[in-house]
C-alpha positions as a LaTeX table, in Angstrom:
\begin{tabular}{lrrr}
\hline
Residue & $x$ (\AA) & $y$ (\AA) & $z$ (\AA) \\
\hline
Met1 & 23.36 & $-6.82$ & 32.53 \\
Gly2 & 21.75 & $-3.57$ & 34.01 \\
Leu3 & 24.73 & $-2.42$ & 36.40 \\
Lys4 & 26.68 & $-3.44$ & 32.65 \\
Ala5 & 24.01 & $-1.38$ & 30.57 \\
Phe6 & 24.22 & 1.58 & 33.11 \\
Gly7 & 28.52 & 1.19 & 33.30 \\
Gly8 & 28.60 & 1.65 & 29.20 \\
Ser9 & 26.35 & 4.48 & 29.45 \\
Arg10 & 28.32 & 5.99 & 31.95 \\
Val11 & 31.30 & 5.56 & 30.25 \\
Glu12 & 30.30 & 6.81 & 26.36 \\
Lys13 & 28.94 & 10.02 & 27.91 \\
Leu14 & 32.35 & 10.96 & 29.79 \\
Arg15 & 33.86 & 9.73 & 26.03 \\
Thr16 & 32.19 & 12.63 & 24.45 \\
Arg17 & 32.69 & 15.38 & 26.77 \\
Ser18 & 35.43 & 14.80 & 26.63 \\
Lys19 & 35.61 & 15.17 & 22.41 \\
Met20 & 34.03 & 17.90 & 22.69 \\
Lys21 & 36.37 & 19.48 & 25.29 \\
Leu22 & 39.11 & 18.22 & 23.74 \\
Trp23 & 36.91 & 20.35 & 19.82 \\
Met24 & 36.67 & 23.39 & 22.07 \\
Ile25 & 40.66 & 23.37 & 22.94 \\
Arg26 & 41.89 & 22.59 & 19.81 \\
Ala27 & 39.25 & 26.09 & 18.66 \\
Thr28 & 40.69 & 28.31 & 20.95 \\
Thr29 & 43.91 & 27.57 & 20.14 \\
Val30 & 43.01 & 28.18 & 16.24 \\
Val31 & 41.69 & 31.65 & 17.33 \\
Leu32 & 44.88 & 32.25 & 19.11 \\
Leu33 & 47.37 & 31.43 & 16.58 \\
Trp34 & 45.31 & 32.85 & 14.26 \\
Thr35 & 44.78 & 36.22 & 16.21 \\
Cys36 & 48.62 & 35.97 & 16.44 \\
Leu37 & 49.35 & 35.55 & 12.98 \\
Val38 & 46.84 & 38.56 & 12.47 \\
Gln39 & 48.87 & 40.72 & 14.59 \\
Leu40 & 52.58 & 40.06 & 13.58 \\
Thr41 & 51.19 & 40.61 & 10.35 \\
Ala42 & 49.73 & 44.19 & 11.00 \\
Leu43 & 52.99 & 44.33 & 13.07 \\
Gly44 & 55.54 & 43.89 & 9.60 \\
Asp45 & 59.30 & 44.83 & 10.09 \\
Thr46 & 59.24 & 46.21 & 13.32 \\
Trp47 & 57.89 & 43.50 & 15.69 \\
Gly48 & 56.94 & 40.16 & 13.67 \\
Pro49 & 59.21 & 37.53 & 13.38 \\
Met50 & 62.37 & 37.14 & 10.84 \\
Val51 & 59.98 & 34.34 & 8.76 \\
Leu52 & 57.05 & 36.86 & 8.10 \\
Lys53 & 59.01 & 39.26 & 6.10 \\
Gly54 & 59.27 & 36.93 & 2.95 \\
Trp55 & 55.86 & 36.62 & 2.94 \\
Pro56 & 53.66 & 38.57 & 0.31 \\
Ser57 & 51.12 & 41.77 & 1.98 \\
Ser58 & 48.43 & 42.62 & $-0.46$ \\
Arg59 & 49.32 & 46.37 & 0.05 \\
Asp60 & 52.87 & 44.96 & $-1.54$ \\
Ser61 & 50.43 & 43.44 & $-4.63$ \\
Leu62 & 48.99 & 46.64 & $-4.74$ \\
Ser63 & 51.41 & 49.22 & $-4.90$ \\
Ala64 & 54.47 & 48.49 & $-7.83$ \\
Gly65 & 55.62 & 51.92 & $-6.78$ \\
Pro66 & 59.34 & 52.20 & $-6.12$ \\
Thr67 & 60.52 & 52.09 & $-2.07$ \\
Leu68 & 61.02 & 55.52 & $-0.30$ \\
Asp69 & 64.28 & 55.78 & 0.79 \\
Ala70 & 64.26 & 57.19 & 4.58 \\
Lys71 & 67.33 & 58.96 & 3.46 \\
Leu72 & 64.80 & 60.88 & 1.75 \\
Leu73 & 62.30 & 62.31 & 4.14 \\
Pro74 & 62.97 & 66.02 & 5.62 \\
Ile75 & 64.40 & 65.53 & 9.30 \\
Val76 & 62.21 & 67.57 & 11.89 \\
Pro77 & 63.67 & 67.74 & 15.41 \\
Ala78 & 61.96 & 66.93 & 17.98 \\
Arg79 & 61.31 & 70.05 & 20.12 \\
Val80 & 62.47 & 70.14 & 23.09 \\
Leu81 & 61.14 & 71.81 & 25.81 \\
Pro82 & 63.54 & 72.95 & 28.80 \\
Pro83 & 63.12 & 71.15 & 31.89 \\
Lys84 & 60.16 & 71.91 & 34.71 \\
Arg85 & 61.95 & 74.12 & 37.48 \\
Val86 & 61.08 & 72.52 & 41.07 \\
Tyr87 & 61.02 & 75.20 & 43.45 \\
Lys88 & 58.12 & 75.26 & 46.95 \\
Asn89 & 55.02 & 76.55 & 45.35 \\
Asn90 & 54.08 & 79.45 & 47.48 \\
Gly91 & 50.49 & 80.16 & 46.31 \\
Tyr92 & 48.70 & 81.06 & 42.69 \\
Leu93 & 48.30 & 84.63 & 41.41 \\
Leu94 & 45.77 & 85.60 & 39.03 \\
Ile95 & 45.84 & 88.56 & 37.52 \\
Ser96 & 43.86 & 91.10 & 35.16 \\
Cys97 & 45.27 & 93.01 & 32.87 \\
Asn98 & 43.78 & 96.30 & 31.50 \\
Gly99 & 44.83 & 98.87 & 27.39 \\
Gly100 & 45.09 & 97.88 & 24.30 \\
Leu101 & 47.24 & 94.21 & 23.29 \\
Asn102 & 50.41 & 96.10 & 23.91 \\
Gln103 & 49.53 & 97.24 & 27.02 \\
Met104 & 48.52 & 94.00 & 28.23 \\
Arg105 & 51.99 & 92.51 & 26.79 \\
Ser106 & 54.21 & 94.44 & 29.10 \\
Ala107 & 51.60 & 93.73 & 32.47 \\
Ile108 & 51.96 & 90.30 & 31.16 \\
Cys109 & 56.04 & 90.40 & 30.89 \\
Asp110 & 56.83 & 92.20 & 33.85 \\
Met111 & 53.55 & 89.90 & 36.02 \\
Val112 & 55.28 & 86.38 & 34.41 \\
Ala113 & 58.92 & 88.23 & 36.06 \\
Ile114 & 56.75 & 88.96 & 39.22 \\
Ala115 & 55.54 & 85.11 & 39.76 \\
Arg116 & 59.21 & 83.51 & 39.01 \\
Tyr117 & 60.89 & 86.16 & 42.05 \\
Leu118 & 58.50 & 84.73 & 43.88 \\
Asn119 & 58.35 & 80.97 & 43.30 \\
Val120 & 53.83 & 80.87 & 42.66 \\
Thr121 & 52.07 & 79.46 & 39.92 \\
Leu122 & 50.85 & 81.98 & 37.63 \\
Ile123 & 47.30 & 81.45 & 36.04 \\
Val124 & 47.06 & 81.98 & 32.32 \\
Pro125 & 46.62 & 86.04 & 32.25 \\
Glu126 & 43.09 & 87.51 & 32.00 \\
Leu127 & 42.20 & 90.07 & 29.11 \\
Asp128 & 40.74 & 93.24 & 28.97 \\
Lys129 & 36.88 & 93.66 & 27.81 \\
Thr130 & 35.65 & 96.14 & 29.05 \\
Ser131 & 37.66 & 99.02 & 27.49 \\
Phe132 & 37.25 & 101.44 & 25.19 \\
Trp133 & 37.86 & 98.75 & 22.31 \\
Ala134 & 35.64 & 95.98 & 24.33 \\
Asp135 & 37.16 & 92.77 & 22.35 \\
Pro136 & 36.27 & 89.56 & 23.82 \\
Ser137 & 39.41 & 88.03 & 23.33 \\
Glu138 & 40.56 & 85.80 & 25.32 \\
Phe139 & 44.34 & 84.91 & 25.57 \\
Glu140 & 44.79 & 82.19 & 23.82 \\
Asp141 & 43.05 & 83.75 & 20.70 \\
Ile142 & 45.77 & 85.90 & 20.50 \\
Phe143 & 48.97 & 84.41 & 22.14 \\
Asp144 & 50.38 & 80.53 & 22.06 \\
Val145 & 48.72 & 79.47 & 24.88 \\
Asp146 & 50.83 & 76.03 & 24.83 \\
His147 & 54.09 & 77.58 & 23.54 \\
Phe148 & 53.48 & 80.91 & 26.14 \\
Ile149 & 53.62 & 77.89 & 28.91 \\
Thr150 & 55.85 & 74.87 & 28.23 \\
Ser151 & 58.48 & 77.57 & 27.08 \\
Leu152 & 58.40 & 79.46 & 30.25 \\
Arg153 & 58.36 & 76.01 & 32.07 \\
Asp154 & 62.48 & 75.92 & 33.26 \\
Glu155 & 61.54 & 79.75 & 34.64 \\
Val156 & 57.77 & 79.79 & 36.52 \\
Arg157 & 54.70 & 77.02 & 36.96 \\
Ile158 & 51.60 & 78.48 & 34.54 \\
Leu159 & 48.89 & 76.45 & 34.36 \\
Lys160 & 45.36 & 77.79 & 32.41 \\
Lys161 & 43.14 & 77.16 & 35.29 \\
Leu162 & 43.07 & 77.07 & 38.74 \\
Pro163 & 43.01 & 74.22 & 40.73 \\
Ile164 & 39.16 & 72.44 & 41.24 \\
Arg165 & 39.12 & 72.69 & 44.59 \\
Leu166 & 40.95 & 76.60 & 44.75 \\
Lys167 & 38.47 & 77.87 & 41.65 \\
Lys168 & 35.12 & 76.34 & 43.47 \\
Arg169 & 36.97 & 79.40 & 46.71 \\
Val170 & 36.68 & 82.22 & 44.16 \\
Glu171 & 33.82 & 81.70 & 42.50 \\
Leu172 & 32.06 & 81.64 & 45.77 \\
Gly173 & 33.96 & 85.45 & 46.38 \\
Ile174 & 36.24 & 83.64 & 49.47 \\
Ile175 & 39.22 & 85.80 & 47.14 \\
His176 & 41.67 & 89.01 & 47.61 \\
Thr177 & 41.56 & 91.02 & 45.06 \\
Met178 & 44.44 & 93.83 & 44.81 \\
Pro179 & 46.38 & 96.59 & 42.01 \\
Pro180 & 49.25 & 96.62 & 42.67 \\
Val181 & 50.99 & 99.93 & 43.59 \\
Ser182 & 52.97 & 101.69 & 40.25 \\
Trp183 & 55.99 & 101.14 & 39.09 \\
Ser184 & 57.44 & 99.20 & 42.51 \\
Asp185 & 60.40 & 97.55 & 42.55 \\
Ile186 & 60.96 & 93.36 & 43.40 \\
Ser187 & 61.07 & 94.38 & 46.97 \\
Tyr188 & 57.64 & 95.47 & 47.24 \\
Tyr189 & 56.45 & 92.34 & 45.99 \\
His190 & 59.04 & 90.09 & 47.93 \\
Met191 & 57.29 & 92.57 & 51.50 \\
Gln192 & 54.05 & 93.62 & 50.97 \\
Ile193 & 52.23 & 90.91 & 47.62 \\
Leu194 & 53.86 & 87.64 & 48.56 \\
Pro195 & 52.93 & 87.63 & 52.82 \\
Leu196 & 49.74 & 88.41 & 51.07 \\
Ile197 & 49.84 & 85.25 & 48.78 \\
Gln198 & 51.23 & 82.80 & 51.55 \\
Arg199 & 48.02 & 83.95 & 53.31 \\
Tyr200 & 44.69 & 83.24 & 50.89 \\
Lys201 & 46.40 & 80.83 & 48.66 \\
Val202 & 44.85 & 82.85 & 45.57 \\
Leu203 & 45.57 & 86.64 & 45.38 \\
His204 & 44.16 & 88.75 & 42.50 \\
Leu205 & 46.01 & 91.18 & 41.05 \\
Asn206 & 44.16 & 93.71 & 38.81 \\
Arg207 & 45.14 & 97.05 & 36.63 \\
Thr208 & 48.81 & 95.25 & 36.66 \\
Asp209 & 50.18 & 97.71 & 34.06 \\
Ala210 & 52.97 & 99.83 & 34.58 \\
Arg211 & 53.45 & 98.13 & 38.23 \\
Leu212 & 56.82 & 97.12 & 37.87 \\
Ala213 & 60.35 & 99.58 & 37.82 \\
Asn214 & 61.48 & 100.59 & 34.80 \\
Ser215 & 65.27 & 100.29 & 35.95 \\
Gly216 & 67.13 & 99.39 & 39.41 \\
Gln217 & 66.14 & 95.77 & 39.20 \\
Pro218 & 68.39 & 92.60 & 39.22 \\
Leu219 & 69.61 & 91.90 & 36.04 \\
Asp220 & 68.22 & 88.13 & 35.78 \\
Leu221 & 65.05 & 89.96 & 35.87 \\
Gln222 & 65.38 & 92.13 & 33.46 \\
Lys223 & 66.19 & 89.83 & 31.31 \\
Leu224 & 63.20 & 87.44 & 32.41 \\
Arg225 & 61.19 & 90.15 & 31.12 \\
Cys226 & 62.73 & 90.50 & 28.26 \\
Arg227 & 62.26 & 86.42 & 27.45 \\
Val228 & 58.78 & 86.41 & 27.99 \\
Asn229 & 58.26 & 89.40 & 25.59 \\
Phe230 & 60.33 & 88.15 & 22.33 \\
Ser231 & 60.09 & 84.96 & 22.93 \\
Ala232 & 57.30 & 83.58 & 25.02 \\
Leu233 & 54.31 & 85.61 & 23.77 \\
Arg234 & 53.54 & 84.59 & 20.24 \\
Phe235 & 51.08 & 84.62 & 18.26 \\
Thr236 & 49.10 & 82.45 & 17.20 \\
Thr237 & 49.62 & 80.33 & 13.87 \\
Gln238 & 46.79 & 81.69 & 12.61 \\
Ile239 & 48.01 & 85.74 & 13.20 \\
Glu240 & 51.69 & 85.01 & 12.07 \\
Glu241 & 50.37 & 83.21 & 9.54 \\
Leu242 & 48.43 & 86.36 & 7.82 \\
Gly243 & 51.43 & 88.64 & 9.15 \\
Arg244 & 53.48 & 86.72 & 6.58 \\
Arg245 & 51.49 & 86.90 & 3.70 \\
Val246 & 51.10 & 90.53 & 4.51 \\
Val247 & 54.76 & 91.27 & 4.70 \\
Lys248 & 55.36 & 88.96 & 1.40 \\
Leu249 & 53.16 & 91.73 & $-0.49$ \\
Leu250 & 54.53 & 94.46 & 0.36 \\
Arg251 & 57.87 & 92.88 & 0.12 \\
Gln252 & 56.90 & 91.94 & $-3.60$ \\
Asn253 & 57.20 & 95.68 & $-4.44$ \\
Gly254 & 59.95 & 96.95 & $-2.49$ \\
Pro255 & 60.88 & 98.04 & 0.83 \\
Phe256 & 58.44 & 100.00 & 2.77 \\
Leu257 & 57.79 & 102.06 & 5.79 \\
Val258 & 55.01 & 101.34 & 8.34 \\
Leu259 & 53.44 & 104.48 & 9.64 \\
His260 & 52.12 & 103.92 & 12.97 \\
Leu261 & 49.40 & 106.80 & 12.79 \\
Arg262 & 47.22 & 106.93 & 15.95 \\
Tyr263 & 45.21 & 109.58 & 14.83 \\
Glu264 & 41.84 & 107.51 & 15.66 \\
Met265 & 38.64 & 108.19 & 17.54 \\
Asp266 & 39.67 & 107.29 & 21.28 \\
Met267 & 43.06 & 109.21 & 21.75 \\
Leu268 & 42.13 & 112.22 & 20.42 \\
Ala269 & 39.06 & 111.75 & 22.56 \\
Phe270 & 41.84 & 110.77 & 25.69 \\
Ser271 & 43.98 & 112.89 & 24.95 \\
Gly272 & 41.51 & 116.17 & 24.09 \\
Cys273 & 44.05 & 116.75 & 20.85 \\
Thr274 & 41.55 & 119.02 & 17.98 \\
Gln275 & 43.91 & 120.25 & 15.96 \\
Gly276 & 42.48 & 120.68 & 11.91 \\
Cys277 & 38.57 & 118.67 & 13.77 \\
Asn278 & 35.97 & 121.15 & 12.85 \\
Asp279 & 33.58 & 121.97 & 15.33 \\
Glu280 & 31.05 & 118.69 & 14.68 \\
Glu281 & 34.51 & 116.67 & 15.39 \\
Val282 & 35.54 & 118.74 & 18.20 \\
Glu283 & 32.14 & 118.53 & 20.09 \\
Glu284 & 31.56 & 114.74 & 19.67 \\
Leu285 & 35.42 & 114.22 & 21.10 \\
Thr286 & 34.90 & 116.15 & 23.49 \\
Arg287 & 31.52 & 114.28 & 24.92 \\
Met288 & 33.17 & 110.78 & 24.19 \\
Arg289 & 35.62 & 111.72 & 27.03 \\
Tyr290 & 33.23 & 112.52 & 29.61 \\
Ala291 & 31.64 & 109.15 & 28.54 \\
Tyr292 & 34.00 & 107.85 & 30.10 \\
Pro293 & 34.88 & 107.86 & 33.90 \\
Trp294 & 38.68 & 106.36 & 34.48 \\
Trp295 & 39.72 & 109.17 & 31.55 \\
Lys296 & 40.12 & 111.91 & 34.36 \\
Glu297 & 41.03 & 114.53 & 32.88 \\
Lys298 & 38.06 & 116.05 & 30.93 \\
Ile299 & 38.38 & 120.41 & 30.55 \\
Ile300 & 42.17 & 120.12 & 28.37 \\
Asn301 & 43.20 & 123.05 & 26.02 \\
Ser302 & 44.41 & 121.30 & 23.33 \\
Glu303 & 46.29 & 123.86 & 21.75 \\
Leu304 & 48.71 & 123.82 & 24.54 \\
Lys305 & 48.68 & 120.57 & 24.45 \\
Arg306 & 49.78 & 120.50 & 21.26 \\
Lys307 & 52.72 & 122.78 & 21.88 \\
Asp308 & 54.10 & 120.81 & 24.68 \\
Gly309 & 54.60 & 117.82 & 22.05 \\
Leu310 & 51.36 & 115.99 & 23.89 \\
Cys311 & 49.61 & 115.47 & 20.54 \\
Pro312 & 49.78 & 112.56 & 18.47 \\
Leu313 & 50.41 & 114.15 & 14.91 \\
Thr314 & 47.47 & 114.80 & 12.41 \\
Pro315 & 48.27 & 112.89 & 8.92 \\
Glu316 & 48.93 & 116.89 & 7.44 \\
Glu317 & 51.44 & 117.19 & 10.02 \\
Thr318 & 52.61 & 113.47 & 9.74 \\
Ala319 & 52.84 & 114.37 & 5.16 \\
Leu320 & 55.13 & 117.76 & 6.11 \\
Ala321 & 57.41 & 115.68 & 8.24 \\
Leu322 & 57.68 & 112.49 & 6.14 \\
Arg323 & 58.82 & 114.93 & 2.90 \\
Ala324 & 61.68 & 117.52 & 5.47 \\
Leu325 & 63.08 & 114.28 & 5.74 \\
Asp326 & 63.43 & 112.87 & 2.61 \\
Ile327 & 61.28 & 110.13 & 2.34 \\
Asp328 & 61.08 & 109.18 & $-0.68$ \\
Arg329 & 57.55 & 110.08 & $-2.47$ \\
Asp330 & 57.50 & 106.37 & $-3.98$ \\
Ile331 & 57.56 & 104.25 & $-1.21$ \\
Gln332 & 55.02 & 102.21 & 0.27 \\
Ile333 & 53.72 & 102.98 & 3.43 \\
Tyr334 & 51.88 & 101.22 & 5.74 \\
Ile335 & 49.12 & 102.25 & 7.87 \\
Ala336 & 49.24 & 100.52 & 10.70 \\
Ala337 & 45.63 & 101.86 & 13.04 \\
Gly338 & 42.66 & 101.71 & 13.30 \\
Glu339 & 39.79 & 103.83 & 11.29 \\
Ile340 & 41.24 & 107.54 & 11.11 \\
Tyr341 & 39.07 & 109.66 & 12.78 \\
Gly342 & 38.17 & 112.05 & 9.71 \\
Gly343 & 38.29 & 109.61 & 6.94 \\
Glu344 & 39.30 & 110.64 & 4.37 \\
Arg345 & 39.03 & 114.09 & 4.06 \\
Arg346 & 41.84 & 113.85 & 6.88 \\
Val347 & 44.24 & 111.90 & 5.28 \\
Ala348 & 43.56 & 113.00 & 1.58 \\
Ser349 & 47.13 & 115.52 & 2.00 \\
Leu350 & 48.90 & 112.83 & 3.09 \\
Ala351 & 48.16 & 110.46 & 0.42 \\
Ala352 & 49.62 & 113.16 & $-2.45$ \\
Ala353 & 51.91 & 113.86 & $-0.93$ \\
Tyr354 & 52.86 & 109.67 & $-0.80$ \\
Pro355 & 50.36 & 108.13 & $-3.17$ \\
Lys356 & 51.32 & 104.35 & $-2.47$ \\
Leu357 & 49.79 & 104.65 & 1.34 \\
Val358 & 48.66 & 100.96 & 2.11 \\
Arg359 & 46.39 & 98.98 & 4.87 \\
Lys360 & 45.90 & 95.38 & 5.84 \\
Glu361 & 42.07 & 96.31 & 5.14 \\
Thr362 & 43.79 & 97.39 & 0.86 \\
Leu363 & 45.70 & 94.39 & 0.79 \\
Leu364 & 44.06 & 91.13 & 2.09 \\
Ala365 & 40.59 & 90.33 & 1.07 \\
Pro366 & 37.63 & 91.07 & 2.33 \\
Ala367 & 37.15 & 86.88 & 3.86 \\
Asp368 & 41.11 & 86.55 & 4.80 \\
Leu369 & 40.15 & 89.47 & 7.99 \\
Gln370 & 36.53 & 88.38 & 8.21 \\
Phe371 & 37.75 & 86.55 & 11.30 \\
Phe372 & 39.37 & 89.39 & 13.15 \\
Gln373 & 36.18 & 91.83 & 13.12 \\
Asn374 & 35.65 & 93.29 & 16.13 \\
His375 & 38.46 & 92.09 & 17.40 \\
Ser376 & 40.82 & 94.90 & 17.77 \\
Ser377 & 43.49 & 93.58 & 19.77 \\
Gln378 & 44.22 & 90.59 & 16.74 \\
Met379 & 43.72 & 94.22 & 14.28 \\
Ala380 & 46.48 & 95.53 & 16.76 \\
Ala381 & 48.47 & 92.00 & 16.47 \\
Leu382 & 48.44 & 91.83 & 12.81 \\
Asp383 & 49.40 & 95.77 & 12.57 \\
Tyr384 & 52.79 & 94.40 & 15.16 \\
Leu385 & 54.23 & 92.02 & 12.90 \\
Val386 & 53.76 & 94.18 & 10.45 \\
Ser387 & 55.27 & 96.90 & 12.15 \\
Leu388 & 58.26 & 94.26 & 13.01 \\
Glu389 & 59.63 & 93.42 & 9.73 \\
Ser390 & 59.40 & 97.25 & 7.94 \\
Asp391 & 62.45 & 98.67 & 6.70 \\
Val392 & 61.49 & 101.48 & 8.70 \\
Phe393 & 58.75 & 102.20 & 11.27 \\
Val394 & 56.86 & 105.64 & 12.14 \\
Pro395 & 55.36 & 106.16 & 15.23 \\
Thr396 & 53.00 & 109.59 & 14.82 \\
Phe397 & 53.25 & 109.12 & 18.88 \\
Asp398 & 54.64 & 107.40 & 22.11 \\
Gly399 & 51.74 & 105.01 & 22.63 \\
Asn400 & 52.35 & 102.03 & 24.25 \\
Met401 & 52.64 & 100.10 & 20.85 \\
Ala402 & 54.81 & 102.62 & 19.46 \\
Lys403 & 57.05 & 102.09 & 22.49 \\
Val404 & 56.73 & 98.33 & 22.10 \\
Val405 & 57.57 & 97.95 & 18.97 \\
Glu406 & 60.39 & 100.25 & 19.44 \\
Gly407 & 62.26 & 98.07 & 22.12 \\
His408 & 61.10 & 95.24 & 19.97 \\
Arg409 & 63.41 & 96.36 & 17.18 \\
Arg410 & 65.92 & 97.81 & 18.86 \\
Tyr411 & 65.46 & 93.80 & 19.84 \\
Leu412 & 66.38 & 92.63 & 16.12 \\
Gly413 & 68.90 & 94.36 & 15.34 \\
Phe414 & 68.28 & 98.06 & 16.54 \\
Lys415 & 65.98 & 98.37 & 13.19 \\
Lys416 & 65.90 & 101.95 & 11.95 \\
Thr417 & 62.73 & 103.43 & 14.03 \\
Ile418 & 62.14 & 107.29 & 13.47 \\
Leu419 & 61.29 & 108.52 & 16.97 \\
Leu420 & 59.71 & 112.37 & 15.92 \\
Asp421 & 59.91 & 115.26 & 18.18 \\
Arg422 & 56.67 & 115.77 & 18.43 \\
Lys423 & 57.70 & 119.16 & 20.67 \\
Leu424 & 59.90 & 120.51 & 17.77 \\
Leu425 & 58.62 & 119.41 & 15.17 \\
Val426 & 54.79 & 121.74 & 15.81 \\
Glu427 & 56.70 & 124.66 & 16.17 \\
Leu428 & 58.57 & 123.78 & 12.99 \\
Ile429 & 56.15 & 123.29 & 11.08 \\
Asp430 & 53.55 & 126.24 & 12.64 \\
Lys431 & 57.05 & 128.60 & 11.64 \\
Tyr432 & 57.40 & 126.46 & 7.77 \\
Thr433 & 52.88 & 127.55 & 7.40 \\
Ser434 & 53.39 & 131.20 & 8.24 \\
Lys435 & 56.09 & 131.55 & 6.13 \\
Ser436 & 58.86 & 132.14 & 8.59 \\
Leu437 & 60.96 & 129.37 & 7.68 \\
Ser438 & 61.55 & 128.61 & 3.73 \\
Trp439 & 61.03 & 124.98 & 3.34 \\
Asp440 & 64.94 & 124.63 & 2.43 \\
Glu441 & 64.71 & 125.90 & 6.34 \\
Phe442 & 62.25 & 123.86 & 7.45 \\
Ser443 & 64.10 & 119.90 & 6.08 \\
Ser444 & 67.32 & 120.84 & 7.20 \\
Ala445 & 66.22 & 121.65 & 10.30 \\
Val446 & 63.81 & 118.90 & 10.96 \\
Lys447 & 66.60 & 116.27 & 9.56 \\
Ala448 & 69.61 & 118.08 & 11.93 \\
Ala449 & 66.80 & 116.92 & 14.76 \\
His450 & 66.60 & 113.71 & 14.28 \\
Ala451 & 69.84 & 112.37 & 13.15 \\
Gln452 & 70.62 & 110.77 & 15.81 \\
Arg453 & 66.15 & 109.57 & 16.22 \\
Met454 & 66.35 & 106.74 & 14.14 \\
Gly455 & 66.18 & 103.99 & 16.71 \\
Asn456 & 70.37 & 103.60 & 17.07 \\
Pro457 & 71.97 & 102.19 & 20.79 \\
Thr458 & 70.73 & 104.61 & 23.30 \\
Lys459 & 71.44 & 104.61 & 27.18 \\
Arg460 & 67.70 & 104.19 & 29.00 \\
Leu461 & 66.72 & 107.71 & 30.67 \\
Val462 & 67.43 & 107.03 & 34.28 \\
Ile463 & 65.10 & 109.13 & 37.33 \\
Pro464 & 65.18 & 107.20 & 39.93 \\
Asp465 & 63.11 & 109.45 & 41.91 \\
Lys466 & 60.21 & 109.88 & 39.11 \\
Pro467 & 60.05 & 106.67 & 37.27 \\
Lys468 & 56.96 & 107.50 & 35.35 \\
Glu469 & 59.50 & 110.65 & 34.07 \\
Glu470 & 62.13 & 108.64 & 33.20 \\
Asp471 & 63.27 & 106.14 & 29.55 \\
Tyr472 & 60.51 & 103.30 & 29.35 \\
Phe473 & 61.97 & 99.56 & 29.97 \\
Tyr474 & 60.54 & 98.01 & 27.15 \\
Ala475 & 61.30 & 100.88 & 24.37 \\
Asn476 & 64.96 & 100.45 & 25.26 \\
Pro477 & 65.97 & 97.02 & 27.56 \\
Glu478 & 69.65 & 97.93 & 27.09 \\
Glu479 & 70.13 & 95.09 & 29.39 \\
Cys480 & 68.87 & 92.60 & 26.71 \\
Leu481 & 70.41 & 94.05 & 23.97 \\
Gln482 & 73.71 & 93.62 & 21.89 \\
Pro483 & 74.98 & 96.12 & 18.93 \\
Ser484 & 74.16 & 95.52 & 15.58 \\
Asp485 & 76.74 & 96.66 & 12.96 \\
Asn486 & 73.58 & 95.64 & 10.87 \\
Glu487 & 72.39 & 99.10 & 8.42 \\
Pro488 & 68.52 & 98.71 & 7.66 \\
Val489 & 67.67 & 99.52 & 4.09 \\
Asn490 & 68.12 & 103.42 & 3.35 \\
Ile491 & 64.89 & 105.08 & 1.40 \\
Met492 & 66.22 & 109.07 & 2.14 \\
Leu493 & 66.95 & 110.20 & $-0.40$ \\
\hline
\end{tabular}
């Protein structure tokens, strides 16, 4: 009996365990089935079985509106990236640009072309933060860095930062730094720079402005410089959108002229040009020139420089030149520049001749420009965009912005750009103000001198032994240009 009772209890325990196992299996199965059902319902039309398609969902019962026809949806083309260029990487190139926005812009174009032809990896350029403008902007604050990298990936590999192991070496000071030789052709970089990159793995080039020759380079290299300048270097969305707003505001009132009035304190101090300044202003500009050690020329004869055409036109001289060219008095003139030295006193004669003077500060609310304050390169980027879109562009000095905008407008179809002959103009202006010429004689002489200086197609001047004196590549990148029959809007009387 005892054995029988013991056996019976054992059988009972086994039965209980079997029931528990069966219950657990059923419970697990129910959970799994429920989970699958939920997942299939969520996936709906894409992956769910056909039987689920007939079940009304809570979302369907809540929305009684009509279904959206897929044919009516806007078609957004997928962005097609160029294929990556595969090549043996010879090392890494760090570059530090110097100068203002457009000086750095052309340097970046040169360095991309150089990196491509040396088969090296380029690190996103470092922008100048120590110049007169002291702009703290990084590359990505001004340019669309992702577009810059991806749009050129079929030519050169560009990274935002060095790989970690190499970055640590640089932080420890294990790096070779040097400025390349000015106006060198690509053979210099193959023979002198490439061996240094292969030796040190990372090479840092500083002061990269005007380091690649204007002319005599391989056609593919020249075209790559253009591709970087006109396509890869796109401003940030914020700058682009604000630029479009300014252009729209201007267009609402008809055609407009952009005047790059380079009569700012830094330019006058650097050039030593003081025409029209009072004694206090002359003294202030002179002190400023001596305060910057890299502005090498200290003793400057302002009058002599002006007669040689080496000074920016004053606002007064500019007003006379525009009037002589029969620029319509009622045209909007957008001043693309920083603060004009001397303020309202110096702009008075220009405003009297052309009362529709505007600036970004007068077209936009302070809140619109708040983000750009103390960021001169971002302000210059905004002026650059407006300058490209203008009916006429008139620079009063042939600095970097004037040259790069001139070339970009040529690329856009030889848009009208009046290139003022400053040496001739100051001579004619002096004769007119001294009454040696009548107004009609003065105006006729000015118009005749500038008839072929309107940004029309022309050959770039090449001086093999004097590269600094020849025409600047970015002002007339003729290897990339196609003649256009489109005539810009005529705003002359």
